Short mmCIF file of C-alpha atoms in Angstrom, two decimals:
data_model
loop_
_atom_site.label_atom_id
_atom_site.label_comp_id
_atom_site.label_asym_id
_atom_site.label_seq_id
_atom_site.Cartn_x
_atom_site.Cartn_y
_atom_site.Cartn_z
CA UNK A 1 109.32 160.44 61.65
CA UNK A 2 110.71 157.51 62.40
CA UNK A 3 110.02 154.80 59.64
CA UNK A 4 111.55 151.84 61.48
CA UNK A 5 109.17 148.51 61.30
CA UNK A 6 107.47 147.63 64.65
CA UNK A 7 109.30 144.72 66.30
CA UNK A 8 106.98 141.80 66.97
CA UNK A 9 108.47 139.40 68.94
CA UNK A 10 105.95 136.45 68.97
CA UNK A 11 107.84 135.19 65.82
CA UNK A 12 111.17 134.89 67.48
CA UNK A 13 109.29 133.06 70.44
CA UNK A 14 107.91 130.85 68.55
CA UNK A 15 111.26 129.65 66.63
CA UNK A 16 113.30 129.78 69.95
CA UNK A 17 110.59 127.34 71.68
CA UNK A 18 110.61 125.50 68.27
CA UNK A 19 114.26 125.04 68.65
CA UNK A 20 114.18 124.28 72.07
CA UNK A 21 111.78 121.38 71.10
CA UNK A 22 114.19 120.01 68.87
CA UNK A 23 117.21 120.14 70.72
CA UNK A 24 115.71 118.48 73.87
CA UNK A 25 113.99 116.20 71.79
CA UNK A 26 115.22 113.18 69.15
CA UNK A 27 112.81 111.38 67.73
CA UNK A 28 113.03 107.45 68.43
CA UNK A 29 111.75 104.62 66.98
CA UNK A 30 110.04 103.25 70.08
CA UNK A 31 107.70 99.25 69.53
CA UNK A 32 105.26 98.03 72.26
CA UNK A 33 104.07 94.84 72.60
CA UNK A 34 100.93 94.63 75.70
CA UNK A 35 100.18 90.74 75.18
CA UNK A 36 98.21 91.07 72.16
CA UNK A 37 96.13 93.94 72.54
CA UNK A 38 93.67 92.43 74.52
CA UNK A 39 92.50 94.37 78.06
CA UNK A 40 93.36 96.86 80.77
CA UNK A 41 97.21 95.76 79.88
CA UNK A 42 97.12 97.25 76.39
CA UNK A 43 95.37 100.34 77.67
CA UNK A 44 98.60 100.94 80.00
CA UNK A 45 100.44 100.22 77.01
CA UNK A 46 98.75 102.46 74.08
CA UNK A 47 98.77 105.20 77.16
CA UNK A 48 102.42 104.90 77.63
CA UNK A 49 102.75 105.20 73.55
CA UNK A 50 100.76 108.97 73.39
CA UNK A 51 102.76 110.40 75.95
CA UNK A 52 106.00 108.97 74.31
CA UNK A 53 104.33 110.44 70.82
CA UNK A 54 103.43 113.96 72.63
CA UNK A 55 107.40 113.63 73.51
CA UNK A 56 108.20 113.49 69.84
CA UNK A 57 109.39 109.11 69.51
CA UNK A 58 107.06 107.26 66.60
CA UNK A 59 105.14 104.68 68.61
CA UNK A 60 104.15 101.40 66.73
CA UNK A 61 101.74 99.16 68.58
CA UNK A 62 102.23 95.49 68.30
CA UNK A 63 98.51 93.54 67.64
CA UNK A 64 97.23 90.28 66.86
CA UNK A 65 94.16 90.13 64.06
CA UNK A 66 91.77 89.15 67.40
CA UNK A 67 92.29 92.83 68.59
CA UNK A 68 92.80 93.99 64.80
CA UNK A 69 90.01 96.53 65.65
CA UNK A 70 92.06 98.22 68.23
CA UNK A 71 94.00 100.40 64.99
CA UNK A 72 90.31 101.79 64.32
CA UNK A 73 89.98 103.52 67.16
CA UNK A 74 90.17 107.34 66.09
CA UNK A 75 91.72 108.57 69.50
CA UNK A 76 95.12 106.52 68.88
CA UNK A 77 95.70 107.80 65.24
CA UNK A 78 98.91 109.23 66.78
CA UNK A 79 100.19 105.52 66.67
CA UNK A 80 101.73 103.13 64.25
CA UNK A 81 100.15 99.66 64.55
CA UNK A 82 101.75 96.10 63.04
CA UNK A 83 99.08 93.40 63.27
CA UNK A 84 100.53 89.62 62.67
CA UNK A 85 98.16 86.88 62.47
CA UNK A 86 97.24 83.61 64.37
CA UNK A 87 97.98 80.76 62.53
CA UNK A 88 94.22 79.36 64.16
CA UNK A 89 90.93 80.76 64.13
CA UNK A 90 90.68 84.51 66.08
CA UNK A 91 87.63 82.95 67.27
CA UNK A 92 90.05 80.35 69.74
CA UNK A 93 92.15 83.13 71.08
CA UNK A 94 88.99 85.06 71.72
CA UNK A 95 87.66 82.39 73.67
CA UNK A 96 90.61 81.86 75.37
CA UNK A 97 90.64 85.30 77.20
CA UNK A 98 87.72 85.23 77.88
CA UNK A 99 87.70 82.21 80.04
CA UNK A 100 88.69 84.79 82.60
CA UNK A 101 84.97 85.96 82.60
CA UNK A 102 83.85 82.39 82.95
CA UNK A 103 86.05 81.27 85.78
CA UNK A 104 85.52 84.40 87.48
CA UNK A 105 83.29 83.53 90.41
CA UNK A 106 85.58 80.69 91.53
CA UNK A 107 87.59 81.05 94.82
CA UNK A 108 90.11 82.95 94.19
CA UNK A 109 93.69 81.61 95.56
CA UNK A 110 96.54 80.15 94.61
CA UNK A 111 95.52 77.24 92.91
CA UNK A 112 92.88 78.91 90.97
CA UNK A 113 95.65 81.48 89.86
CA UNK A 114 97.99 78.05 89.07
CA UNK A 115 94.79 76.57 86.78
CA UNK A 116 94.27 80.20 84.80
CA UNK A 117 97.53 80.51 84.27
CA UNK A 118 98.54 77.16 82.85
CA UNK A 119 95.60 76.77 80.48
CA UNK A 120 96.94 80.14 78.80
CA UNK A 121 100.27 79.11 78.71
CA UNK A 122 100.27 76.85 75.83
CA UNK A 123 98.04 79.53 73.87
CA UNK A 124 100.49 82.23 74.53
CA UNK A 125 102.97 79.82 73.28
CA UNK A 126 101.62 79.03 70.03
CA UNK A 127 101.08 83.06 69.86
CA UNK A 128 105.14 84.02 70.36
CA UNK A 129 105.17 81.14 67.58
CA UNK A 130 103.17 82.31 65.28
CA UNK A 131 104.41 86.08 65.69
CA UNK A 132 108.12 84.87 65.63
CA UNK A 133 108.00 81.87 62.86
CA UNK A 134 105.21 82.39 61.01
CA UNK A 135 104.50 85.72 60.23
CA UNK A 136 107.77 86.31 57.86
CA UNK A 137 106.69 90.38 56.44
CA UNK A 138 105.43 91.30 60.05
CA UNK A 139 109.17 90.22 61.33
CA UNK A 140 110.62 91.66 58.32
CA UNK A 141 108.91 94.93 58.88
CA UNK A 142 110.13 94.81 62.70
CA UNK A 143 113.64 94.25 61.63
CA UNK A 144 114.12 97.55 59.60
CA UNK A 145 111.87 99.61 61.90
CA UNK A 146 114.79 100.82 63.45
CA UNK A 147 113.68 100.46 67.41
CA UNK A 148 115.38 101.76 69.85
CA UNK A 149 113.64 100.07 72.52
CA UNK A 150 110.86 97.82 72.89
CA UNK A 151 108.67 98.39 75.57
CA UNK A 152 106.93 94.70 76.86
CA UNK A 153 104.43 93.43 79.39
CA UNK A 154 105.73 90.84 82.14
CA UNK A 155 102.48 89.08 81.16
CA UNK A 156 103.86 87.92 77.48
CA UNK A 157 107.77 86.69 77.76
CA UNK A 158 107.25 86.40 74.11
CA UNK A 159 107.51 90.29 74.02
CA UNK A 160 111.18 90.30 75.45
CA UNK A 161 112.11 87.69 72.94
CA UNK A 162 111.01 90.00 70.41
CA UNK A 163 113.04 92.71 72.23
CA UNK A 164 116.37 90.04 71.82
CA UNK A 165 115.76 89.43 68.56
CA UNK A 166 115.19 93.03 67.47
CA UNK A 167 118.90 93.38 69.62
CA UNK A 168 117.18 96.59 71.07
CA UNK A 169 116.97 97.66 74.85
CA UNK A 170 113.68 96.06 76.32
CA UNK A 171 111.23 97.64 79.00
CA UNK A 172 109.02 96.02 81.06
CA UNK A 173 105.81 97.32 81.93
CA UNK A 174 103.89 95.85 84.35
CA UNK A 175 100.30 97.19 84.61
CA UNK A 176 99.52 96.37 87.98
CA UNK A 177 101.66 96.47 91.33
CA UNK A 178 105.01 95.17 91.12
CA UNK A 179 103.86 92.09 93.17
CA UNK A 180 106.65 90.96 95.60
CA UNK A 181 107.16 87.74 93.87
CA UNK A 182 107.86 89.96 90.70
CA UNK A 183 110.04 92.36 92.46
CA UNK A 184 112.08 89.14 94.12
CA UNK A 185 112.42 87.47 90.55
CA UNK A 186 114.18 91.30 89.24
CA UNK A 187 116.62 91.61 92.10
CA UNK A 188 114.71 94.22 94.04
CA UNK A 189 115.16 94.62 97.90
CA UNK A 190 111.86 93.07 99.26
CA UNK A 191 111.17 92.91 102.68
CA UNK A 192 108.34 90.10 103.42
CA UNK A 193 107.08 91.54 106.94
CA UNK A 194 105.92 94.79 105.19
CA UNK A 195 105.41 94.08 101.65
CA UNK A 196 102.48 92.14 101.32
CA UNK A 197 102.10 89.34 98.30
CA UNK A 198 99.65 89.16 95.25
CA UNK A 199 96.32 87.35 96.23
CA UNK A 200 96.97 87.63 100.23
CA UNK A 201 94.85 90.29 100.43
CA UNK A 202 97.28 91.67 103.61
CA UNK A 203 98.01 95.00 105.04
CA UNK A 204 100.52 95.73 107.52
CA UNK A 205 101.44 95.36 110.32
CA UNK A 206 100.74 91.58 109.62
CA UNK A 207 100.99 89.11 112.50
CA UNK A 208 102.70 86.37 112.68
CA UNK A 209 100.32 83.55 110.42
CA UNK A 210 100.14 86.25 107.91
CA UNK A 211 103.94 86.58 107.48
CA UNK A 212 104.27 83.12 107.23
CA UNK A 213 101.36 82.81 104.31
CA UNK A 214 103.50 85.96 103.12
CA UNK A 215 106.51 84.13 103.10
CA UNK A 216 104.77 80.84 102.04
CA UNK A 217 103.21 82.31 99.12
CA UNK A 218 105.99 84.41 97.62
CA UNK A 219 107.96 81.29 97.27
CA UNK A 220 105.22 79.46 95.47
CA UNK A 221 105.15 82.18 93.02
CA UNK A 222 108.76 82.05 92.41
CA UNK A 223 108.63 78.15 91.91
CA UNK A 224 104.88 78.69 89.51
CA UNK A 225 106.77 81.36 87.36
CA UNK A 226 109.80 78.71 86.53
CA UNK A 227 106.59 75.88 85.85
CA UNK A 228 104.84 78.95 83.19
CA UNK A 229 108.50 79.75 82.11
CA UNK A 230 109.63 76.45 80.98
CA UNK A 231 107.39 76.67 77.83
CA UNK A 232 108.51 79.49 76.56
CA UNK A 233 112.38 78.69 77.67
CA UNK A 234 111.73 75.54 75.14
CA UNK A 235 110.39 77.87 72.46
CA UNK A 236 113.60 80.24 72.52
CA UNK A 237 115.83 77.12 72.25
CA UNK A 238 114.01 75.61 69.20
CA UNK A 239 113.88 79.03 67.42
CA UNK A 240 117.05 79.60 68.51
CA UNK A 241 116.49 83.22 69.60
CA UNK A 242 120.46 84.85 70.45
CA UNK A 243 121.92 82.20 71.99
CA UNK A 244 124.87 84.12 72.58
CA UNK A 245 123.04 85.88 75.68
CA UNK A 246 122.61 82.84 78.24
CA UNK A 247 119.80 82.28 81.00
CA UNK A 248 116.60 81.18 81.52
CA UNK A 249 113.53 83.82 81.14
CA UNK A 250 113.75 83.83 85.01
CA UNK A 251 117.20 85.38 84.38
CA UNK A 252 116.43 87.33 81.70
CA UNK A 253 113.59 89.40 82.88
CA UNK A 254 115.84 90.62 85.60
CA UNK A 255 119.36 91.25 83.48
CA UNK A 256 118.08 92.79 79.91
CA UNK A 257 115.33 95.21 80.46
CA UNK A 258 116.94 98.66 81.11
CA UNK A 259 114.25 99.96 83.00
CA UNK A 260 110.87 98.50 85.00
CA UNK A 261 107.62 100.43 85.18
CA UNK A 262 104.65 99.39 87.29
CA UNK A 263 101.46 100.88 88.15
CA UNK A 264 101.77 101.98 91.45
CA UNK A 265 101.53 104.85 93.26
CA UNK A 266 102.61 105.17 97.24
CA UNK A 267 99.64 107.20 97.84
CA UNK A 268 97.22 103.72 97.63
CA UNK A 269 100.38 100.88 97.64
CA UNK A 270 102.32 100.05 100.65
CA UNK A 271 105.59 102.19 100.71
CA UNK A 272 108.43 100.26 99.87
CA UNK A 273 112.08 100.49 98.67
CA UNK A 274 113.12 100.01 94.44
CA UNK A 275 116.09 100.73 92.91
CA UNK A 276 116.67 103.31 90.60
CA UNK A 277 115.43 100.96 87.56
CA UNK A 278 111.81 100.75 88.73
CA UNK A 279 109.90 103.77 87.81
CA UNK A 280 106.55 104.00 89.30
CA UNK A 281 103.34 105.53 87.24
CA UNK A 282 100.47 104.86 89.37
CA UNK A 283 97.72 106.32 87.75
CA UNK A 284 98.46 106.42 84.10
CA UNK A 285 95.18 106.20 82.31
CA UNK A 286 93.72 109.16 84.55
CA UNK A 287 93.54 112.01 83.81
CA UNK A 288 90.85 115.15 83.55
CA UNK A 289 87.64 114.28 82.63
CA UNK A 290 86.95 114.87 78.93
CA UNK A 291 83.06 115.87 77.55
CA UNK A 292 80.77 113.12 77.24
CA UNK A 293 78.64 112.18 74.29
CA UNK A 294 75.46 114.21 74.38
CA UNK A 295 73.16 111.03 74.89
CA UNK A 296 76.00 109.92 78.01
CA UNK A 297 76.04 113.95 78.86
CA UNK A 298 71.98 114.14 78.80
CA UNK A 299 71.81 110.69 81.16
CA UNK A 300 73.97 112.17 83.58
CA UNK A 301 72.09 115.71 84.05
CA UNK A 302 68.81 114.39 84.25
CA UNK A 303 69.81 112.63 87.66
CA UNK A 304 69.82 115.83 89.56
CA UNK A 305 71.15 116.13 92.63
CA UNK A 306 71.14 112.32 93.53
CA UNK A 307 73.65 111.95 90.36
CA UNK A 308 75.08 108.69 88.95
CA UNK A 309 76.24 105.13 90.29
CA UNK A 310 79.14 103.53 87.52
CA UNK A 311 78.85 100.22 87.56
CA UNK A 312 81.42 97.90 85.41
CA UNK A 313 83.47 94.93 85.90
CA UNK A 314 86.48 96.17 83.52
CA UNK A 315 87.37 93.74 79.63
CA UNK A 316 87.92 91.63 81.31
CA UNK A 317 84.74 89.71 83.01
CA UNK A 318 82.29 90.36 80.42
CA UNK A 319 80.72 86.80 80.59
CA UNK A 320 79.87 86.52 84.35
CA UNK A 321 76.82 84.42 84.81
CA UNK A 322 73.35 86.01 84.75
CA UNK A 323 72.61 84.75 87.81
CA UNK A 324 75.48 86.53 90.00
CA UNK A 325 74.16 89.95 88.30
CA UNK A 326 70.56 89.77 88.52
CA UNK A 327 71.10 91.24 92.46
CA UNK A 328 72.73 94.36 91.12
CA UNK A 329 69.62 95.02 88.82
CA UNK A 330 67.16 94.40 92.15
CA UNK A 331 69.41 96.48 94.51
CA UNK A 332 69.40 99.46 91.58
CA UNK A 333 66.18 99.71 91.33
CA UNK A 334 65.69 100.42 95.05
CA UNK A 335 68.34 103.36 94.75
CA UNK A 336 66.87 107.06 94.09
CA UNK A 337 70.06 107.63 91.64
CA UNK A 338 70.40 106.27 88.05
CA UNK A 339 73.05 103.65 87.15
CA UNK A 340 75.44 103.17 84.42
CA UNK A 341 76.19 99.58 83.87
CA UNK A 342 78.62 98.26 81.38
CA UNK A 343 77.12 95.18 79.40
CA UNK A 344 77.90 93.69 76.04
CA UNK A 345 74.88 91.98 75.89
CA UNK A 346 71.43 92.16 77.04
CA UNK A 347 70.87 90.26 80.37
CA UNK A 348 67.75 87.24 80.45
CA UNK A 349 66.44 89.80 83.69
CA UNK A 350 64.62 93.01 83.39
CA UNK A 351 66.53 96.19 84.29
CA UNK A 352 65.02 99.20 85.89
CA UNK A 353 63.93 102.14 84.76
CA UNK A 354 66.94 104.21 86.25
CA UNK A 355 69.66 102.04 84.55
CA UNK A 356 71.18 102.12 81.39
CA UNK A 357 73.29 99.88 79.88
CA UNK A 358 76.18 100.58 77.51
CA UNK A 359 78.68 97.85 75.05
CA UNK A 360 81.22 100.09 76.42
CA UNK A 361 81.79 103.39 78.84
CA UNK A 362 84.10 106.11 79.25
CA UNK A 363 84.95 104.72 82.43
CA UNK A 364 87.53 108.01 83.35
CA UNK A 365 85.39 110.80 82.03
CA UNK A 366 82.13 109.47 84.21
CA UNK A 367 84.02 109.28 87.24
CA UNK A 368 85.45 112.80 86.76
CA UNK A 369 81.90 113.94 85.96
CA UNK A 370 80.55 116.18 89.08
CA UNK A 371 77.17 113.81 88.94
CA UNK A 372 78.62 110.49 89.85
CA UNK A 373 78.73 109.48 93.25
CA UNK A 374 79.80 105.74 93.45
CA UNK A 375 82.13 103.88 91.51
CA UNK A 376 80.83 99.80 91.42
CA UNK A 377 83.42 97.51 90.23
CA UNK A 378 85.38 94.67 90.35
CA UNK A 379 89.22 95.52 91.42
CA UNK A 380 91.04 96.64 88.69
CA UNK A 381 93.72 98.67 89.09
CA UNK A 382 93.22 101.35 86.58
CA UNK A 383 89.78 101.80 87.78
CA UNK A 384 91.19 102.18 91.29
CA UNK A 385 93.36 104.77 90.78
CA UNK A 386 90.82 106.90 88.63
CA UNK A 387 88.29 106.24 90.94
CA UNK A 388 91.08 107.71 93.03
CA UNK A 389 92.33 110.90 90.64
CA UNK A 390 88.60 111.92 90.39
CA UNK A 391 87.82 111.33 94.27
CA UNK A 392 84.98 108.91 93.63
CA UNK A 393 84.12 106.38 96.80
CA UNK A 394 83.96 102.70 95.41
CA UNK A 395 81.82 99.91 96.13
CA UNK A 396 84.16 96.83 95.63
CA UNK A 397 83.98 93.03 94.62
CA UNK A 398 87.24 91.89 93.60
CA UNK A 399 87.12 89.18 90.90
CA UNK A 400 90.43 88.24 89.98
CA UNK A 401 93.94 88.73 89.86
CA UNK A 402 95.34 91.95 91.79
CA UNK A 403 91.88 93.28 92.55
CA UNK A 404 91.87 91.25 95.64
CA UNK A 405 94.93 93.61 97.00
CA UNK A 406 93.78 96.97 94.99
CA UNK A 407 90.77 96.50 97.53
CA UNK A 408 92.27 96.01 100.94
CA UNK A 409 94.38 98.25 100.44
CA UNK A 410 91.64 101.00 99.88
CA UNK A 411 89.73 99.77 102.44
CA UNK A 412 92.39 100.28 104.68
CA UNK A 413 92.56 104.32 103.58
CA UNK A 414 88.86 103.50 103.89
CA UNK A 415 88.07 104.75 100.45
CA UNK A 416 85.89 101.66 99.89
CA UNK A 417 83.46 99.57 100.97
CA UNK A 418 84.95 95.47 100.19
CA UNK A 419 82.37 92.74 99.35
CA UNK A 420 83.22 89.13 99.01
CA UNK A 421 82.78 87.84 95.53
CA UNK A 422 81.15 84.50 96.38
CA UNK A 423 79.20 86.39 99.09
CA UNK A 424 77.19 88.59 96.75
CA UNK A 425 73.32 89.02 97.81
CA UNK A 426 71.35 91.80 97.18
CA UNK A 427 71.28 92.66 101.10
CA UNK A 428 74.63 92.80 101.25
CA UNK A 429 74.85 94.68 97.93
CA UNK A 430 72.46 97.32 99.19
CA UNK A 431 74.08 97.74 102.67
CA UNK A 432 77.04 98.56 100.77
CA UNK A 433 75.82 100.93 98.79
CA UNK A 434 73.86 103.21 101.02
CA UNK A 435 77.15 102.82 103.79
CA UNK A 436 79.32 104.72 101.01
CA UNK A 437 76.31 106.76 100.06
CA UNK A 438 75.22 108.24 102.94
CA UNK A 439 78.15 108.22 105.18
CA UNK A 440 80.42 111.24 104.28
CA UNK A 441 83.50 110.13 105.34
CA UNK A 442 83.92 107.98 102.66
CA UNK A 443 83.29 111.02 99.73
CA UNK A 444 85.66 112.98 102.03
CA UNK A 445 88.64 110.72 101.99
CA UNK A 446 87.96 110.29 98.45
CA UNK A 447 88.60 114.03 97.72
CA UNK A 448 91.70 113.76 100.78
CA UNK A 449 92.71 110.86 98.61
CA UNK A 450 92.30 112.53 95.43
CA UNK A 451 94.76 115.65 96.52
CA UNK A 452 97.70 113.45 97.35
CA UNK A 453 97.60 111.31 94.07
CA UNK A 454 97.15 114.49 91.95
CA UNK A 455 100.19 116.08 93.96
CA UNK A 456 102.88 115.22 91.88
CA UNK A 457 105.54 116.88 89.76
CA UNK A 458 104.90 115.51 86.42
CA UNK A 459 101.79 112.88 85.43
CA UNK A 460 102.72 109.36 85.21
CA UNK A 461 102.66 109.46 81.34
CA UNK A 462 105.27 111.78 81.18
CA UNK A 463 107.07 110.39 84.04
CA UNK A 464 107.05 107.06 82.02
CA UNK A 465 107.91 108.84 78.84
CA UNK A 466 110.90 110.74 80.32
CA UNK A 467 112.64 107.73 81.75
CA UNK A 468 111.99 105.49 78.08
CA UNK A 469 113.42 108.88 75.98
CA UNK A 470 116.87 108.49 78.86
CA UNK A 471 117.29 105.14 78.63
CA UNK A 472 117.20 105.34 74.65
CA UNK A 473 119.96 108.17 74.92
CA UNK A 474 121.57 106.97 77.96
CA UNK A 475 121.29 103.37 78.35
CA UNK A 476 120.43 102.26 81.82
CA UNK A 477 123.34 100.09 83.00
CA UNK A 478 123.88 103.58 85.67
CA UNK A 479 120.83 102.92 87.24
CA UNK A 480 121.44 98.69 87.32
CA UNK A 481 120.96 96.44 90.07
CA UNK A 482 124.48 95.15 91.56
CA UNK A 483 123.34 92.41 92.88
CA UNK A 484 122.22 90.49 89.76
CA UNK A 485 126.19 89.89 89.61
CA UNK A 486 126.40 87.87 92.37
CA UNK A 487 125.07 84.69 93.37
CA UNK A 488 122.71 83.99 96.04
CA UNK A 489 125.59 82.94 98.45
CA UNK A 490 127.05 86.40 97.52
CA UNK A 491 123.65 88.33 97.49
CA UNK A 492 122.23 87.39 100.35
CA UNK A 493 126.02 87.25 102.45
CA UNK A 494 125.94 84.30 103.50
CA UNK A 495 129.48 83.73 102.86
CA UNK A 496 130.36 86.60 104.86
CA UNK A 497 128.27 85.28 107.32
CA UNK A 498 130.07 81.77 107.52
CA UNK A 499 132.71 83.58 107.39
CA UNK A 500 131.49 86.20 110.68
CA UNK A 501 130.83 82.81 112.48
CA UNK A 502 134.15 81.10 111.91
CA UNK A 503 136.08 83.62 113.00
CA UNK A 504 133.33 84.07 116.00
CA UNK A 505 133.83 80.36 116.76
CA UNK A 506 137.92 80.17 116.18
CA UNK A 507 138.14 82.99 118.81
CA UNK A 508 135.99 81.61 121.29
CA UNK A 509 138.07 78.41 120.80
CA UNK A 510 141.09 80.33 120.94
CA UNK A 511 140.04 81.97 124.35
CA UNK A 512 138.90 78.46 125.84
CA UNK A 513 142.54 77.37 124.98
CA UNK A 514 143.80 80.60 126.66
CA UNK A 515 141.99 79.78 129.36
CA UNK A 516 142.92 76.47 129.94
CA UNK A 517 146.28 77.40 129.42
CA UNK A 518 146.39 79.95 132.48
CA UNK A 519 144.17 77.34 134.36
CA UNK A 520 146.53 74.71 133.96
CA UNK A 521 149.37 77.32 134.91
CA UNK A 522 147.70 78.66 137.76
CA UNK A 523 147.40 74.59 139.12
CA UNK A 524 151.17 74.37 139.11
CA UNK A 525 152.02 77.59 140.74
CA UNK A 526 149.46 76.15 143.41
CA UNK A 527 150.82 72.73 143.56
CA UNK A 528 154.40 73.75 143.22
CA UNK A 529 153.71 76.30 146.63
CA UNK A 530 152.08 73.62 148.20
CA UNK A 531 154.86 70.92 148.12
CA UNK A 532 157.56 73.54 148.70
CA UNK A 533 155.57 74.30 152.10
CA UNK A 534 155.05 70.15 153.21
#
């Protein structure tokens, strides 16, 4: 009789897994500051935070009291929150950020962008001074937080100051494509012949005049950043933030961060070259669809075989004029599909019976629902990648930011029909929607694009968490762009070109001198022979 107890390998396996996880991950403290907690920039930042928590790190999100409600979201209970107070009324902060909605329908060009950014700059500088100088309790808490890295959004330079003040490493997050000007600013190689700049809506191959436009826009953006960052540079000097580190913000953005995360994927974006410290995380907010609330699920199922159209203008454009929105209601009423419309307030016009409005919709989960047939939206980066991930064709009406460029990429791949925001009419809108719904090629291409986007070794969130962890453990100097140590002349080989030209000129001059000498010698010999004969 065998009295030995049966061997159970499960506890040992579990123990090995636990030890392997502990060995692979050393918990670090991470601070994420993406603007003050507003819009899609915040959603990208907090998504990075969730994946860092999944990897075993402690993540703290920095918010202002204008967006303190973010901390109450039950989906974010794994994140910590630190909230600083504005010196002025919260309503003024919300009104300032709401200006994007009010100006959304203006012609979107470089002048429009300059006007929008400059109108925001002083308020952003005041927010920065509030955080760094007028919230001593918050700063004391951050200084004792033992953070290993600060992940900051490139839109708000204050977060870079915060990293410098806390003497931590920094990781810059760009929730939109690393536009050509930004790529130029951080020292990444850029070929303006094939890399379109923000706002241009260009796709390669570009004509001669398109390349001229691209170069001029790139230079204009670089000059604009100096103007926009000037008040922040003055604030840094006034608050005496790390005077031991020389350089303006434009220099610091290129030299201080160890890593750059950019929300693009080459399944959609124009291929370009990146240094190892530039990590693509396109589609980071896209994920398998979760179950919808019962109210929404019932609405989706009630659509039958015709399905549902999702319409949203995102988080930034919730105050668009009602007269501009009226044609949408008119067109939706003519469709056999049902429509989910994200709308914060009740419109002054009547809504058709097939339209359901809610102040907030779980965009990714609706796009992943089998009943969703079409996505009509404003061209935001997150929305494009979520639609691509779930294989949903789109009608895009770019309103601002990189929407023009993302729409151009989607149209290039025949994934979308694009409508100019200044030319929205019921007829154009109806024609665009019917084109996408009744032409199977859009759905087929959307499915193909979905396959391309999903075919990757790891999710962008895991990729971001891996490289942030790598930088915290090993630093980022080994991935650093070596050209940052060179000045403009050295970086562009102007000194080498000048030297080679000088050598070429000297060789030509020497060759001419030799030829002249040989000619003279031959001439003398010829004369001597002639004189002898005479």
